[in-house]
Coordinates of C-alpha atoms in Angstrom, one line a residue:
Chain A
M851 CA 94.9 67.3 64.8
E852 CA 94.0 70.7 66.1
T853 CA 96.7 72.7 67.8
I854 CA 95.3 74.5 70.9
L855 CA 98.5 76.2 72.1
S856 CA 101.9 76.6 70.5
L857 CA 105.0 77.9 72.2
K858 CA 108.0 79.0 70.1
N859 CA 111.4 79.8 71.6
L860 CA 109.8 81.3 74.7
D861 CA 112.3 83.0 76.9
K862 CA 112.0 84.7 80.3
R863 CA 114.6 86.3 82.5
F864 CA 114.1 87.7 86.0
G865 CA 117.3 89.7 86.4
T866 CA 120.1 87.2 86.3
I867 CA 117.8 84.2 86.6
H868 CA 117.0 82.5 83.3
A869 CA 113.6 81.1 84.3
V870 CA 112.4 79.9 80.9
N871 CA 115.1 79.1 78.3
N872 CA 114.1 78.8 74.6
L873 CA 111.1 76.7 75.3
S874 CA 109.0 75.3 72.4
F875 CA 106.2 72.8 72.4
D876 CA 102.7 72.3 71.0
I877 CA 99.5 71.3 72.8
Q878 CA 97.1 69.2 70.6
K879 CA 93.4 68.9 71.2
G880 CA 92.3 65.9 73.2
N881 CA 95.5 65.0 74.9
V882 CA 96.4 65.2 78.6
Y883 CA 99.8 66.9 79.0
G884 CA 102.0 66.9 82.0
I885 CA 104.7 69.5 82.5
L886 CA 107.2 67.9 84.8
G887 CA 110.1 69.6 86.6
P888 CA 111.6 70.0 90.0
N889 CA 110.5 73.0 92.1
G890 CA 111.8 76.2 90.5
S891 CA 112.3 74.7 87.1
G892 CA 110.1 77.3 85.3
K893 CA 106.8 75.5 85.1
S894 CA 104.7 78.2 86.8
T895 CA 106.5 80.9 84.9
T896 CA 105.7 79.2 81.6
L897 CA 102.1 78.9 82.6
G898 CA 102.1 82.5 83.8
I899 CA 103.3 83.7 80.4
I900 CA 100.7 81.8 78.4
L901 CA 98.0 83.0 80.9
N902 CA 98.8 86.7 80.4
V903 CA 100.1 87.4 83.9
V904 CA 103.9 87.2 83.3
N905 CA 105.5 89.1 80.5
K906 CA 107.8 87.1 78.2
S907 CA 111.3 88.4 77.5
S908 CA 111.3 87.0 74.0
G909 CA 109.8 84.3 71.8
N910 CA 106.2 83.7 70.9
F911 CA 103.1 81.8 71.9
S912 CA 99.8 81.6 70.2
W913 CA 96.4 80.3 71.2
F914 CA 94.2 78.4 68.7
N915 CA 96.6 79.0 65.8
G916 CA 96.7 82.7 66.6
K917 CA 93.0 83.1 65.7
L918 CA 92.3 84.9 69.0
S919 CA 94.1 87.5 71.1
T920 CA 95.4 86.1 74.3
H921 CA 92.7 87.6 76.6
E922 CA 89.9 86.5 74.2
A923 CA 91.5 83.0 74.1
L924 CA 91.6 82.8 77.8
K925 CA 87.8 83.1 77.9
K926 CA 87.8 79.6 76.4
V927 CA 90.4 78.3 78.8
G928 CA 90.0 77.1 82.4
A929 CA 93.0 77.7 84.6
I930 CA 94.1 77.3 88.2
I931 CA 97.5 78.5 89.2
E932 CA 99.1 78.0 92.6
R933 CA 96.7 79.2 95.3
P934 CA 93.0 79.7 94.6
N935 CA 92.4 83.4 94.4
F936 CA 88.8 84.6 95.0
Y937 CA 87.2 87.5 96.8
P938 CA 87.1 86.5 100.4
Y939 CA 83.9 88.5 101.2
M940 CA 81.8 86.8 98.5
T941 CA 80.1 83.5 98.6
A942 CA 81.0 80.7 96.2
V943 CA 78.0 81.5 94.0
Q944 CA 78.8 85.3 94.0
N945 CA 82.4 84.5 93.1
L946 CA 81.4 82.3 90.2
E947 CA 78.9 84.8 89.0
L948 CA 81.7 87.3 88.7
V949 CA 83.8 84.8 86.7
C950 CA 80.8 84.4 84.4
K951 CA 80.6 88.1 83.9
I952 CA 84.3 88.3 83.0
K953 CA 84.1 85.4 80.6
G954 CA 81.0 86.8 79.1
I955 CA 78.9 83.6 79.6
K956 CA 75.6 82.9 81.2
S957 CA 75.6 82.0 84.9
S958 CA 73.3 79.0 84.4
K959 CA 76.1 76.4 84.8
I960 CA 77.1 77.5 88.3
E961 CA 74.9 75.0 90.1
E962 CA 76.0 72.1 87.9
K963 CA 79.7 72.8 88.4
L964 CA 79.4 73.3 92.1
K965 CA 77.8 69.9 92.3
T966 CA 80.6 68.4 90.2
V967 CA 83.2 69.5 92.8
N968 CA 80.9 68.7 95.7
L969 CA 80.5 72.2 97.0
F970 CA 76.8 72.7 96.4
K971 CA 75.9 72.5 100.0
R972 CA 78.3 75.3 100.9
R973 CA 77.4 77.5 98.0
D974 CA 76.2 80.4 100.1
S975 CA 79.2 80.4 102.5
K976 CA 81.7 83.1 102.2
F977 CA 85.0 82.1 100.5
R978 CA 87.1 83.1 103.5
T979 CA 85.4 80.4 105.6
Y980 CA 86.5 77.6 103.2
S981 CA 89.2 75.1 103.9
L982 CA 92.1 74.8 101.5
G983 CA 90.6 71.8 99.9
M984 CA 87.3 73.5 99.4
K985 CA 89.0 76.6 97.9
Q986 CA 90.9 74.4 95.5
R987 CA 87.6 72.6 94.5
L988 CA 85.9 76.0 94.0
A989 CA 88.9 77.0 91.8
I990 CA 88.2 73.8 89.7
A991 CA 84.5 74.6 89.5
S992 CA 85.4 78.1 88.3
A993 CA 87.8 76.8 85.7
L994 CA 85.1 74.5 84.4
L995 CA 82.3 77.1 84.2
N996 CA 82.8 77.8 80.5
D997 CA 83.3 74.1 79.5
P998 CA 86.8 75.0 78.5
E999 CA 88.6 73.8 75.4
I1000 CA 91.6 73.3 77.6
L1001 CA 92.1 73.1 81.4
I1002 CA 95.3 74.3 82.8
L1003 CA 96.3 73.1 86.3
D1004 CA 99.4 74.2 88.2
E1005 CA 100.2 72.0 91.2
P1006 CA 96.5 71.3 91.8
T1007 CA 97.1 69.0 94.8
N1008 CA 99.7 71.2 96.5
G1009 CA 99.2 71.5 100.2
L1010 CA 96.2 69.2 100.4
D1011 CA 95.7 66.3 102.7
P1012 CA 95.5 62.8 101.2
Q1013 CA 91.7 62.9 101.1
G1014 CA 91.8 66.2 99.3
I1015 CA 94.5 64.9 96.9
H1016 CA 92.4 61.9 96.1
E1017 CA 89.3 64.0 95.5
I1018 CA 91.1 66.4 93.2
R1019 CA 92.7 63.6 91.2
Q1020 CA 89.4 61.9 90.8
I1021 CA 87.9 65.1 89.4
I1022 CA 90.8 65.5 87.0
K1023 CA 90.4 62.0 85.8
D1024 CA 86.7 62.4 85.2
I1025 CA 87.3 65.6 83.3
A1026 CA 90.0 63.9 81.2
A1027 CA 87.6 61.0 80.5
N1028 CA 85.2 63.5 78.9
G1029 CA 87.8 64.3 76.3
T1030 CA 88.9 67.7 77.6
T1031 CA 92.4 68.7 76.8
I1032 CA 94.4 69.2 80.0
L1033 CA 97.8 70.7 80.8
L1034 CA 99.0 69.7 84.2
A1035 CA 102.1 71.1 85.8
S1036 CA 103.4 69.1 88.7
H1037 CA 106.5 67.8 90.4
L1038 CA 104.5 64.8 91.7
L1039 CA 105.4 62.1 89.2
D1040 CA 102.9 59.5 90.1
E1041 CA 100.2 62.2 89.6
V1042 CA 101.4 62.8 86.1
E1043 CA 101.9 59.1 85.3
K1044 CA 98.4 58.4 86.5
V1045 CA 96.5 60.9 84.4
C1046 CA 98.8 62.2 81.5
T1047 CA 99.2 60.8 78.0
H1048 CA 102.1 63.2 77.1
V1049 CA 104.8 64.9 79.1
V1050 CA 107.1 67.8 78.8
V1051 CA 110.1 67.6 81.1
I1052 CA 111.8 70.9 82.0
R1053 CA 114.7 71.7 84.3
E1054 CA 116.1 75.2 84.9
G1055 CA 113.9 76.5 82.1
V1056 CA 115.3 74.1 79.5
K1057 CA 113.2 71.4 77.8
L1058 CA 114.7 68.0 78.3
Y1059 CA 112.0 65.8 76.8
S1060 CA 108.7 66.1 75.2
G1061 CA 106.6 63.2 73.9
S1062 CA 104.2 60.6 75.0
V1063 CA 104.4 59.0 78.5
D1064 CA 104.7 55.5 76.9
E1065 CA 107.7 56.5 74.8
M1066 CA 109.4 58.0 77.8
T1067 CA 109.0 55.0 80.0
A1068 CA 109.6 52.6 77.0
S1069 CA 113.1 51.4 77.3
H1070 CA 114.5 47.9 77.6
G1071 CA 113.9 47.8 81.2
L1072 CA 116.1 46.8 84.1
F1073 CA 116.9 43.9 86.4
E1074 CA 117.0 43.8 90.1
L1075 CA 119.4 41.1 91.4
K1076 CA 120.5 39.9 94.8
V1077 CA 123.0 37.4 96.0
E1078 CA 123.7 36.0 99.5
S1079 CA 127.5 36.7 99.1
N1080 CA 130.1 37.6 96.5
Q1081 CA 128.4 40.7 95.2
D1082 CA 131.6 42.0 93.5
K1083 CA 131.8 38.9 91.4
L1084 CA 128.2 39.4 90.3
I1085 CA 128.9 43.0 89.3
S1086 CA 131.9 42.2 87.3
L1087 CA 130.1 39.3 85.5
L1088 CA 127.2 41.6 84.7
S1089 CA 129.4 44.3 83.3
K1090 CA 130.9 41.8 80.8
F1091 CA 127.4 40.7 79.6
E1092 CA 126.4 42.2 76.3
G1093 CA 123.2 44.2 76.5
I1094 CA 123.8 45.5 80.0
L1095 CA 124.4 49.2 79.9
S1096 CA 125.3 49.9 83.5
T1097 CA 125.0 48.5 87.0
K1098 CA 124.6 50.1 90.4
I1099 CA 123.9 49.1 93.9
E1100 CA 120.8 50.3 95.7
N1101 CA 119.9 49.0 99.2
E1102 CA 122.0 45.8 98.7
T1103 CA 120.2 45.2 95.5
V1104 CA 122.1 45.3 92.2
I1105 CA 120.3 47.3 89.5
A1106 CA 121.3 46.4 85.9
T1107 CA 120.0 48.7 83.2
L1108 CA 119.6 47.2 79.7
N1109 CA 120.3 48.7 76.3
K1110 CA 118.8 45.8 74.3
P1111 CA 116.2 43.2 75.0
V1112 CA 117.4 40.5 77.4
S1113 CA 115.2 37.9 79.1
A1114 CA 115.4 36.9 82.7
V1115 CA 116.1 33.3 81.6
E1116 CA 119.2 34.4 79.6
I1117 CA 120.7 36.4 82.5
N1118 CA 119.9 33.7 85.1
N1119 CA 121.4 31.0 82.9
Y1120 CA 124.6 33.1 82.2
L1121 CA 125.2 33.8 85.9
F1122 CA 124.5 30.3 87.1
K1123 CA 127.0 28.9 84.6
N1124 CA 129.6 31.3 85.9
G1125 CA 129.1 30.1 89.5
V1126 CA 126.8 32.8 90.8
V1127 CA 123.5 31.8 92.4
L1128 CA 120.9 34.5 92.7
S1129 CA 118.6 34.9 95.7
H1130 CA 116.4 37.5 93.9
L1131 CA 115.8 38.3 90.3
V1132 CA 113.1 40.7 88.9
K1133 CA 112.8 42.3 85.5
R1134 CA 111.0 45.6 85.6
K1135 CA 110.1 48.5 83.4
P1136 CA 111.4 51.8 84.8
S1137 CA 108.8 54.1 86.4
L1138 CA 108.3 57.6 85.2
E1139 CA 110.1 58.7 88.3
Q1140 CA 113.3 56.8 87.5
Q1141 CA 113.1 58.1 83.9
F1142 CA 112.6 61.6 85.2
L1143 CA 115.5 61.4 87.6
T1144 CA 117.7 60.0 84.8
L1145 CA 116.8 62.8 82.5
T1146 CA 117.1 65.6 85.1
N1147 CA 120.4 64.3 86.4
K1148 CA 122.1 63.9 83.0
I1149 CA 122.9 67.6 82.8
S1150 CA 124.0 68.2 86.4
Chain B
M925 CA 81.7 99.6 78.8
L926 CA 78.6 98.4 80.6
R927 CA 80.1 95.0 81.0
L928 CA 83.2 96.4 82.7
L929 CA 81.2 98.6 84.9
N930 CA 78.9 95.7 85.8
I931 CA 82.0 93.6 86.8
E932 CA 83.2 96.3 89.1
I933 CA 79.8 96.9 90.7
H934 CA 79.6 93.2 91.3
K935 CA 82.9 93.4 93.2
L936 CA 81.7 96.4 95.2
K937 CA 78.2 95.5 96.1
Y938 CA 79.2 92.5 98.2
N939 CA 81.9 94.3 100.1
R940 CA 80.5 95.5 103.4
A941 CA 83.3 98.0 104.2
S942 CA 82.9 99.7 100.8
K943 CA 79.2 99.8 101.2
I944 CA 79.4 101.5 104.6
L945 CA 81.9 104.1 103.3
I946 CA 79.7 104.9 100.3
L947 CA 76.7 105.2 102.6
I948 CA 78.6 107.6 105.0
Y949 CA 79.7 109.6 102.0
F950 CA 76.2 110.2 100.7
L951 CA 74.9 110.9 104.2
L952 CA 77.6 113.5 104.6
L953 CA 76.7 115.1 101.2
T954 CA 73.1 115.2 102.4
S955 CA 74.2 116.8 105.7
I956 CA 75.1 119.9 103.8
A957 CA 71.4 120.6 104.2
L958 CA 71.9 120.5 107.9
I959 CA 73.8 123.8 107.7
A960 CA 70.4 125.3 107.1
A961 CA 69.5 124.3 110.5
I962 CA 72.2 126.3 112.2
K963 CA 70.3 129.0 114.1
F964 CA 71.2 131.1 117.1
D965 CA 68.4 132.9 118.7
V966 CA 69.8 134.2 122.0
G967 CA 67.9 137.3 123.1
P968 CA 68.8 140.2 120.9
V969 CA 71.4 138.2 118.8
K970 CA 69.5 136.4 116.0
F971 CA 71.6 134.4 113.6
H972 CA 70.3 132.0 111.0
L973 CA 73.1 130.8 108.7
A974 CA 70.7 129.9 105.9
E975 CA 69.5 133.5 105.8
Q976 CA 73.0 134.9 105.4
G977 CA 73.0 134.2 101.7
I978 CA 75.0 131.0 101.5
F979 CA 72.1 129.3 99.7
N980 CA 71.6 132.1 97.3
F981 CA 71.7 131.2 93.6
P982 CA 74.3 131.2 92.0
Y983 CA 76.6 131.4 95.0
I984 CA 75.2 128.1 96.3
W985 CA 76.8 126.2 93.4
H986 CA 80.2 127.4 94.5
F987 CA 79.5 126.9 98.2
N988 CA 78.0 123.4 98.0
T989 CA 80.5 122.0 95.6
F990 CA 83.3 123.2 97.8
I991 CA 81.9 121.8 101.0
A992 CA 80.9 118.5 99.2
S993 CA 84.5 118.1 97.9
I994 CA 85.7 117.9 101.5
F995 CA 84.0 114.6 101.9
K996 CA 85.7 113.0 98.8
F997 CA 88.2 111.3 101.1
F998 CA 85.5 108.7 102.1
L999 CA 85.2 107.6 98.5
L1000 CA 89.0 107.8 98.1
L1001 CA 89.3 105.0 100.6
V1002 CA 86.8 102.9 98.6
I1003 CA 88.7 103.5 95.4
V1004 CA 92.1 102.8 96.9
S1005 CA 91.0 99.7 98.6
M1006 CA 89.1 98.4 95.6
M1007 CA 92.4 98.6 93.7
A1008 CA 94.9 97.5 96.3
N1009 CA 92.7 94.6 97.5
E1010 CA 92.9 93.2 94.0
Y1011 CA 96.6 92.8 94.6
S1012 CA 96.4 91.6 98.2
N1013 CA 93.7 89.0 97.4
K1014 CA 95.6 88.2 94.1
T1015 CA 92.2 88.4 92.4
L1016 CA 93.8 90.7 89.8
K1017 CA 95.8 87.6 88.7
Q1018 CA 92.7 85.6 88.6
N1019 CA 90.7 88.2 86.6
L1020 CA 93.5 88.3 84.0
I1021 CA 93.5 84.5 83.8
D1022 CA 89.7 84.4 83.5
G1023 CA 90.1 86.5 80.3
L1024 CA 90.0 90.2 81.3
S1025 CA 92.8 92.1 79.5
K1026 CA 95.0 94.5 81.4
K1027 CA 93.5 97.4 79.5
E1028 CA 89.9 96.2 80.4
F1029 CA 90.9 95.9 84.0
I1030 CA 92.2 99.5 84.2
L1031 CA 89.2 100.7 82.2
S1032 CA 86.7 99.0 84.5
K1033 CA 88.3 100.8 87.5
F1034 CA 88.3 104.1 85.6
Y1035 CA 84.7 103.8 84.6
T1036 CA 83.8 103.2 88.3
V1037 CA 85.7 106.4 89.2
I1038 CA 83.7 108.3 86.6
A1039 CA 80.5 106.7 87.8
F1040 CA 81.3 107.8 91.4
A1041 CA 82.2 111.3 90.3
L1042 CA 79.0 111.5 88.2
V1043 CA 76.7 110.2 90.8
S1044 CA 78.2 112.6 93.4
T1045 CA 77.8 115.5 91.0
I1046 CA 74.2 114.7 90.3
F1047 CA 73.6 114.3 94.1
V1048 CA 75.1 117.6 94.9
F1049 CA 73.1 119.2 92.1
L1050 CA 69.9 117.8 93.6
V1051 CA 70.7 118.9 97.1
S1052 CA 71.7 122.3 95.9
I1053 CA 68.5 122.8 93.9
I1054 CA 66.4 121.8 96.8
L1055 CA 68.2 124.0 99.3
G1056 CA 68.4 126.9 96.8
Y1057 CA 64.7 126.9 96.1
S1058 CA 64.0 126.8 99.8
Y1059 CA 66.3 129.5 100.9
S1060 CA 67.5 131.6 97.9
D1061 CA 66.4 135.2 97.6
F1062 CA 66.6 134.8 93.8
T1063 CA 65.0 131.9 91.9
E1064 CA 64.8 133.3 88.4
F1065 CA 65.8 130.6 85.9
S1066 CA 68.6 132.7 84.4
I1067 CA 70.2 133.2 87.9
V1068 CA 69.7 129.6 88.9
T1069 CA 71.6 128.4 85.8
T1070 CA 74.4 130.9 86.3
D1071 CA 77.8 129.5 87.4
L1072 CA 76.9 125.9 86.7
E1073 CA 80.5 125.4 85.7
Y1074 CA 81.2 124.7 89.4
L1075 CA 79.4 121.4 89.0
F1076 CA 81.5 120.6 86.0
A1077 CA 84.6 121.5 87.9
F1078 CA 83.4 119.4 90.8
F1079 CA 83.0 116.4 88.5
I1080 CA 86.5 116.9 87.0
K1081 CA 88.0 117.4 90.5
L1082 CA 86.6 114.1 91.8
T1083 CA 87.6 112.2 88.7
A1084 CA 91.1 113.5 89.0
F1085 CA 91.4 112.9 92.7
F1086 CA 90.0 109.3 92.5
S1087 CA 92.3 108.6 89.5
F1088 CA 95.2 109.6 91.7
G1089 CA 93.9 107.2 94.3
L1090 CA 93.7 104.5 91.7
F1091 CA 97.2 105.1 90.6
M1092 CA 98.5 105.0 94.1
G1093 CA 96.6 101.8 94.8
I1094 CA 98.4 100.1 91.8
L1095 CA 101.7 101.6 92.6
V1096 CA 101.8 100.7 96.3
K1097 CA 99.5 97.6 96.2
R1098 CA 98.4 97.9 99.9
S1099 CA 95.5 100.0 100.9
A1100 CA 96.9 101.4 104.1
F1101 CA 100.3 102.3 102.5
A1102 CA 98.6 103.8 99.5
V1103 CA 96.6 106.2 101.6
G1104 CA 99.8 106.9 103.5
G1105 CA 101.5 107.5 100.1
I1106 CA 98.8 110.0 99.2
L1107 CA 99.5 111.9 102.5
I1108 CA 103.2 111.8 101.9
W1109 CA 102.6 113.2 98.4
F1110 CA 100.4 116.0 100.0
F1111 CA 103.2 116.8 102.5
G1112 CA 105.7 116.8 99.7
E1113 CA 103.7 119.4 97.8
S1114 CA 103.2 121.5 100.9
M1115 CA 106.9 121.4 101.7
L1116 CA 107.7 122.4 98.1
K1117 CA 105.2 125.3 98.5
G1118 CA 106.9 126.4 101.7
Y1119 CA 110.3 126.2 100.1
L1120 CA 109.1 128.3 97.1
F1121 CA 107.7 130.9 99.5
W1122 CA 111.1 131.0 101.3
Q1123 CA 112.9 131.2 98.0
F1124 CA 110.9 134.0 96.6
K1125 CA 110.4 135.8 99.9
D1126 CA 112.4 138.9 98.8
L1127 CA 110.5 139.4 95.6
E1128 CA 107.4 141.7 95.6
N1129 CA 104.9 139.3 94.1
T1130 CA 105.9 136.2 96.1
S1131 CA 102.6 134.4 96.2
E1132 CA 101.9 134.9 92.5
R1133 CA 105.3 133.4 91.6
V1134 CA 104.7 130.5 93.9
N1135 CA 101.3 129.8 92.5
S1136 CA 102.6 130.0 88.9
I1137 CA 104.7 126.9 89.7
M1138 CA 102.4 125.2 92.2
Q1139 CA 99.4 125.3 89.9
F1140 CA 101.0 122.5 87.8
L1141 CA 101.3 120.0 90.7
P1142 CA 98.5 117.4 90.9
L1143 CA 97.0 117.9 94.4
E1144 CA 97.5 121.7 94.3
S1145 CA 95.8 121.9 90.9
I1146 CA 92.9 119.7 92.1
S1147 CA 92.3 122.0 95.1
N1148 CA 92.7 125.1 92.9
L1149 CA 89.7 124.1 90.8
I1150 CA 87.1 125.3 93.2
K1151 CA 88.5 128.1 95.4
E1152 CA 87.3 128.6 98.9
P1153 CA 83.9 130.4 98.8
F1154 CA 83.9 132.0 102.3
T1155 CA 85.6 135.3 101.5
R1156 CA 83.2 135.7 98.5
L1157 CA 80.2 135.9 100.8
S1158 CA 78.9 139.4 100.8
A1159 CA 78.6 139.3 104.6
V1160 CA 82.3 138.7 104.9
K1161 CA 83.0 141.2 102.2
T1162 CA 81.3 143.9 104.1
V1163 CA 83.3 143.2 107.2
A1164 CA 86.5 143.1 105.2
K1165 CA 85.7 146.4 103.6
Q1166 CA 85.3 148.0 107.0
V1167 CA 88.7 146.7 108.1
G1168 CA 90.1 148.0 104.8
E1169 CA 91.2 144.8 103.1
N1170 CA 90.9 144.5 99.4
L1171 CA 89.1 141.3 98.3
S1172 CA 89.3 141.4 94.5
K1173 CA 90.0 137.7 94.1
D1174 CA 88.8 135.8 91.1
F1175 CA 86.6 133.0 92.3
S1176 CA 85.6 131.6 89.0
V1177 CA 86.7 128.2 87.5
Q1178 CA 89.8 128.8 85.4
P1179 CA 90.0 126.9 82.1
L1180 CA 93.8 126.5 82.6
D1181 CA 93.2 124.8 85.9
L1182 CA 90.6 122.5 84.3
L1183 CA 93.1 121.6 81.6
I1184 CA 95.9 120.9 84.0
V1185 CA 93.7 118.6 86.2
M1186 CA 92.4 116.7 83.1
G1187 CA 96.0 116.3 82.0
W1188 CA 96.9 114.8 85.4
T1189 CA 93.8 112.5 85.2
A1190 CA 95.0 111.2 81.8
L1191 CA 98.5 110.7 83.1
F1192 CA 97.4 108.8 86.2
I1193 CA 95.3 106.4 84.2
Y1194 CA 98.0 106.0 81.6
F1195 CA 100.7 105.3 84.3
S1196 CA 98.4 102.9 86.1
Y1197 CA 98.0 101.0 82.8
A1198 CA 101.8 101.2 82.0
L1199 CA 102.6 99.9 85.5
L1200 CA 100.2 97.0 85.3
K1201 CA 101.4 96.1 81.8
K1202 CA 105.1 96.1 82.8
R1203 CA 104.7 94.1 86.0
D1204 CA 104.8 90.3 86.3
L1205 CA 102.1 89.2 88.7

């Protein structure tokens, strides 16, 4: 598989703050990656470093196996970070023409890309007259102009209304379906879960997990249990059962996490024999959100 | 190089404020010709400024480049804002992400500065040629081509001054504050000059000693390049002679001054690049 981007022991300090701590991971062609992390975990800083706008303190990164210098490589990349930044006095078309000049490509694709993000009707309006959602869509059009090898998106739905969020996600899904490699930084887990195949979880600049989404959510699952009365007895029985790692109470529901495969029949049978009758029993796979919280809470 | 210049022109040509300032600047340059129209004709007093020799070759090169350089502040505003706006619009960040290197970014601005200086120089050359051939008493080719170094000095002067503006734009990141910063710098140099005069006041060659230090400062060296042309005018000289004042000043362009100014230009561009390289955006 072709490696598009490779990070090795990347480190960044802002004074006393250690924003990125010894971070290493690779981006392979054709996958959709999510960088997950709470606000201020170093996601944007990491992207800033690989995009040539933040200086690294130490470590290395290379684009396309080091075949190209960073700024040459960026001409083959489409990236949107934080807020869309364009010249407010230029129209959408004029702004995109400038991007074409910088990337050294023909401006023939402008019309097509504006249609992709549904901005073609407003192509001759000045950028400053755009709503946030339109600005964000223009940013996506701009990132797609060169049919990039990889699309980098940093919090692409931040600050948008539900309609806007939906539109942007649809665009991202369409792009991913075309086989474009995507690197998506977000703190919105359902967003990552919906579009990504791989995740990198970071917290306070440290990598906690990197691998496929399926592996991350693949555990033996958990049970949600409820009883009318005698909850304490239920918990003590559960903690004696082999295969149950831990139990906790959430909104009057007992959550039992498993460390080996246990079927609902087995557990129901065991509890009934010991005199506990359940009013509610569900076996579930943990969501990415729960896995993420488990991961990020482990250290703290 | 053309690609970088083309990028910068694209940014400027859609900016209305810049376009208006550039237009005003070139109108003002053309307005030098209006001096020719200054004419008093009140009874016995007849005075026509154009006939007083200000448009005589080769003096016209000195006079016009000096007057034209007064208008450079209009272009300075364009230069400072084209730099500082990249920061306030955060488009600098976007340019880098789109694949412009930091070096290319600075170069594209510097090429624009050179282009502005070059176009101004050519413009002043054309205006002077036209005015000269209309009003000069001497139009022999050898006289017309004398003292053309003033045009070169004018070009170097503008390049240096705009490079200074570029540097301040990067340093301060806000147009208004950058222009303020340039004023403060100017006051700083003036205060230093005043202090030096006070320091050396008991020595006999005070102003020479002050100048020997001041000539190395950026704004002072830029303004030294083309010395004021008024006391050189023969009309004024005649008057001065009658009063008994000695006017043996050297008005020519000094190679040392050129060297100092070009040195500053290089430093300003280098520091702009170093600042940009060091900063996290």
